[in-house]
CSV table of C-alpha atoms in Angstrom, one decimal:
chain,number,residue,atom,x,y,z
C,240,MET,CA,11.8,43.0,27.6
C,241,ALA,CA,8.1,43.2,26.8
C,242,ILE,CA,6.0,40.0,26.6
C,243,LYS,CA,4.4,39.5,23.2
C,244,VAL,CA,2.0,37.0,21.6
C,245,LEU,CA,3.7,35.3,18.7
C,246,SER,CA,2.3,35.6,15.3
C,247,ASP,CA,0.6,32.4,13.9
C,248,GLN,CA,3.3,31.9,11.4
C,249,LEU,CA,6.2,32.2,13.8
C,250,ALA,CA,4.3,30.0,16.3
C,251,SER,CA,3.9,27.3,13.7
C,252,GLN,CA,7.6,27.5,12.7
C,253,ILE,CA,8.5,27.0,16.3
C,254,ALA,CA,6.1,24.1,16.8
C,255,ALA,CA,7.4,22.5,13.6
C,256,GLY,CA,10.8,22.2,15.2
C,257,GLU,CA,9.3,19.7,17.7
C,258,VAL,CA,8.2,17.4,14.9
C,259,VAL,CA,10.6,18.2,12.0
C,260,GLU,CA,14.2,18.1,13.1
C,261,ARG,CA,15.7,16.9,9.8
C,262,PRO,CA,14.8,15.2,6.5
C,263,PHE,CA,14.5,11.8,8.3
C,264,SER,CA,11.6,13.3,10.4
C,265,VAL,CA,9.7,14.2,7.3
C,266,VAL,CA,10.2,10.7,5.8
C,267,LYS,CA,9.1,9.1,9.1
C,268,GLU,CA,5.9,11.1,9.4
C,269,LEU,CA,4.9,10.7,5.7
C,270,LEU,CA,5.7,6.9,5.6
C,271,GLU,CA,3.7,6.3,8.8
C,272,ASN,CA,0.7,8.3,7.3
C,273,SER,CA,0.9,6.0,4.2
C,274,LEU,CA,0.9,2.9,6.4
C,275,ASP,CA,-2.0,4.3,8.5
C,276,ALA,CA,-3.9,4.8,5.1
C,277,GLY,CA,-3.6,1.1,4.4
C,278,ALA,CA,-1.1,1.5,1.6
C,279,THR,CA,0.5,-1.7,0.2
C,280,THR,CA,2.8,0.1,-2.2
C,281,ILE,CA,5.0,3.1,-1.0
C,282,ASN,CA,7.6,4.8,-3.0
C,283,VAL,CA,10.0,7.3,-1.3
C,284,ASP,CA,12.1,9.6,-3.4
C,285,ILE,CA,14.7,11.9,-1.9
C,286,ARG,CA,17.2,14.3,-3.4
C,287,ASP,CA,20.3,15.7,-1.8
C,288,GLY,CA,19.8,13.8,1.4
C,289,GLY,CA,16.1,15.1,1.5
C,290,ARG,CA,17.2,18.8,1.7
C,291,THR,CA,15.8,19.7,-1.7
C,292,LEU,CA,13.1,17.0,-2.2
C,293,ILE,CA,11.3,14.3,-0.2
C,294,GLN,CA,8.5,12.7,-2.1
C,295,VAL,CA,6.3,9.8,-0.8
C,296,ALA,CA,3.7,8.2,-3.1
C,297,ASP,CA,1.3,5.5,-2.0
C,298,ASN,CA,-1.8,3.6,-3.0
C,299,GLY,CA,-3.6,4.0,0.3
C,300,GLY,CA,-7.1,5.3,1.0
C,301,GLY,CA,-6.4,8.9,-0.1
C,302,ILE,CA,-7.7,12.1,1.3
C,303,SER,CA,-11.1,13.4,0.2
C,304,GLU,CA,-11.3,16.7,-1.7
C,305,ASN,CA,-13.3,18.3,1.2
C,306,GLU,CA,-10.7,17.3,3.8
C,307,ILE,CA,-7.4,17.9,2.0
C,308,GLU,CA,-6.9,21.4,3.3
C,309,THR,CA,-8.1,20.6,6.7
C,310,ALA,CA,-5.3,17.9,6.9
C,311,PHE,CA,-2.8,20.7,7.0
C,312,LEU,CA,-4.2,22.5,9.9
C,313,ARG,CA,-2.6,22.0,13.4
C,314,HIS,CA,-4.2,19.3,15.5
C,315,ALA,CA,-6.3,18.0,12.6
C,316,THR,CA,-6.6,14.2,12.7
C,317,SER,CA,-8.9,11.4,11.7
C,318,LYS,CA,-7.6,9.2,14.5
C,319,LEU,CA,-9.1,10.9,17.6
C,320,SER,CA,-12.5,12.4,18.4
C,321,SER,CA,-12.4,12.2,22.2
C,322,SER,CA,-10.0,11.7,25.1
C,323,ARG,CA,-11.3,8.2,25.4
C,324,ASP,CA,-9.8,7.4,22.1
C,325,LEU,CA,-6.3,7.9,23.5
C,326,GLU,CA,-6.7,4.6,25.3
C,327,ALA,CA,-7.3,2.6,22.2
C,328,ILE,CA,-4.8,4.1,19.6
C,329,ILE,CA,-3.6,1.5,17.2
C,330,THR,CA,-2.3,3.8,14.4
C,331,LEU,CA,1.3,5.1,14.1
C,332,GLY,CA,0.2,8.7,14.1
C,333,PHE,CA,-2.7,10.4,15.9
C,334,ARG,CA,-1.7,13.9,17.0
C,335,GLY,CA,-2.6,15.8,13.9
C,336,GLU,CA,0.6,17.8,13.9
C,337,ALA,CA,2.8,16.3,11.2
C,338,LEU,CA,1.5,17.7,8.0
C,339,ALA,CA,1.0,21.2,9.5
C,340,ALA,CA,4.6,21.1,10.9
C,341,ILE,CA,6.1,19.9,7.6
C,342,ALA,CA,4.2,22.5,5.6
C,343,ALA,CA,5.2,25.3,7.9
C,344,VAL,CA,8.9,24.9,7.0
C,345,SER,CA,8.8,23.8,3.4
C,346,GLN,CA,7.2,24.0,0.1
C,347,VAL,CA,4.6,21.2,-0.3
C,348,MET,CA,2.6,19.8,-3.1
C,349,ILE,CA,0.0,17.1,-2.5
C,350,VAL,CA,-2.1,15.1,-5.0
C,351,SER,CA,-4.7,12.8,-3.5
C,352,ARG,CA,-7.8,10.9,-4.5
C,353,ALA,CA,-10.0,9.1,-2.1
C,354,ALA,CA,-12.0,6.0,-3.0
C,355,GLY,CA,-15.3,6.9,-4.8
C,356,GLU,CA,-14.1,10.3,-6.0
C,357,LYS,CA,-13.9,10.9,-9.8
C,358,ALA,CA,-10.9,13.1,-9.7
C,359,GLY,CA,-8.0,13.9,-7.5
C,360,THR,CA,-7.1,17.2,-5.8
C,361,ARG,CA,-3.8,18.9,-6.1
C,362,LEU,CA,-2.9,21.4,-3.4
C,363,THR,CA,0.3,23.5,-3.0
C,364,LEU,CA,1.5,25.4,0.1
C,365,ALA,CA,4.5,27.4,0.9
C,366,GLY,CA,5.5,28.1,4.5
C,367,GLY,CA,2.1,26.7,5.6
C,368,LYS,CA,0.0,29.0,3.3
C,369,LYS,CA,-2.1,27.6,0.4
C,370,THR,CA,-0.8,28.9,-2.9
C,371,SER,CA,-2.9,26.9,-5.3
C,372,ARG,CA,-5.6,24.1,-5.6
C,373,ASP,CA,-7.1,22.3,-8.6
C,374,ALA,CA,-8.7,19.1,-9.6
C,375,VAL,CA,-6.5,16.6,-11.5
C,376,GLY,CA,-6.5,13.1,-12.8
C,377,ALA,CA,-4.9,10.8,-10.4
C,378,PRO,CA,-5.1,7.1,-9.0
C,379,GLN,CA,-6.6,6.4,-5.7
C,380,GLY,CA,-3.8,7.2,-3.0
C,381,THR,CA,-1.6,10.1,-2.2
C,382,VAL,CA,1.6,11.7,-3.6
C,383,ILE,CA,3.2,14.4,-1.4
C,384,ALA,CA,6.3,16.2,-2.4
C,385,VAL,CA,8.2,18.3,0.2
C,386,GLU,CA,10.7,20.6,-1.4
C,387,ASN,CA,13.3,23.0,0.0
C,388,LEU,CA,13.1,21.9,3.7
C,389,PHE,CA,13.7,24.8,6.1
C,390,TYR,CA,13.9,27.3,3.2
C,391,ASN,CA,12.2,29.9,5.4
C,392,VAL,CA,14.2,29.1,8.6
C,393,PRO,CA,17.7,28.9,7.2
C,394,ALA,CA,19.3,28.7,10.7
C,395,ARG,CA,17.9,25.2,10.9
C,396,LEU,CA,20.0,24.1,7.9
C,397,LYS,CA,23.1,24.6,9.9
C,398,PHE,CA,22.2,21.7,12.2
C,399,LEU,CA,21.9,19.2,9.2
C,400,LYS,CA,24.6,16.8,8.6
C,401,SER,CA,26.1,16.0,5.1
C,402,ASP,CA,23.8,14.7,2.5
C,403,ASN,CA,25.2,11.2,2.9
C,404,SER,CA,24.7,11.3,6.6
C,405,GLU,CA,21.1,12.4,6.2
C,406,LYS,CA,20.5,9.7,3.6
C,407,ARG,CA,21.9,7.0,5.9
C,408,LEU,CA,19.3,8.0,8.6
C,409,ILE,CA,16.6,7.6,6.1
C,410,ASP,CA,18.1,4.3,4.8
C,411,ASP,CA,18.1,2.8,8.2
C,412,PHE,CA,14.5,4.0,9.0
C,413,VAL,CA,13.1,2.6,5.7
C,414,THR,CA,15.0,-0.7,6.2
C,415,ARG,CA,13.5,-1.1,9.7
C,416,TYR,CA,10.0,-0.4,8.6
C,417,ALA,CA,10.3,-2.9,5.6
C,418,LEU,CA,11.1,-5.6,8.2
C,419,ALA,CA,8.2,-4.6,10.4
C,420,TYR,CA,5.7,-4.5,7.4
C,421,PRO,CA,6.9,-7.3,5.0
C,422,ALA,CA,3.5,-7.3,3.2
C,423,VAL,CA,4.1,-3.7,2.0
C,424,ARG,CA,6.2,-3.1,-1.2
C,425,LEU,CA,8.6,-0.3,-0.3
C,426,ARG,CA,11.1,1.4,-2.6
C,427,LEU,CA,13.7,4.1,-1.7
C,428,THR,CA,15.2,6.3,-4.5
C,429,HIS,CA,18.0,8.8,-3.9
C,430,ASN,CA,19.0,11.3,-6.7
C,431,GLY,CA,17.2,9.1,-9.2
C,432,ARG,CA,18.8,5.8,-8.2
C,433,ILE,CA,17.0,3.0,-6.4
C,434,THR,CA,18.9,2.3,-3.3
C,435,PHE,CA,16.5,-0.1,-1.5
C,436,GLN,CA,13.3,-2.0,-2.4
C,437,THR,CA,11.2,-4.9,-1.3
C,438,SER,CA,8.6,-7.0,-3.3
C,439,GLY,CA,6.0,-7.1,-0.5
C,440,ASN,CA,4.0,-10.3,0.0
């Protein structure tokens, strides 16, 4: 069999499998991004165990309009600039792989406004490719909606458990992080019903 160089799209889908195994993986990466952004309020909304929708909204620092597309490139991160920085990592995320991996296997819509900007930016992607971008009114912070996870790699769907099982994994994760970050107000909603929330400090 001949050796071939994979297309960028296929390589991205394969790489995504190392980061995004199931809906829980998406919630973990997005929630950790929110915490790294200094959010004090984080709302997580999921539908059908996260298969059809995972949305995370926060009041963190936001992403500037000139960096929002860069955030979805592989190995794009604000946490590292040299190998020396690896010795002093204090953030939850630093590899610069999560958003690119998530976008490669889903349909993503993000709205973000950084401090000091007059308007927010809305960006949509499908399978890692930008489909639209415009300026919108938005409070400081970020809302990211991940829809139809694994829509373009349907074989991955066969490895998911029932909606309730996937939801329980997310429930357990959010509960653990609520205990670890008591000052952060966290809310989890599944199919329109609030299933967990904290008041923060």
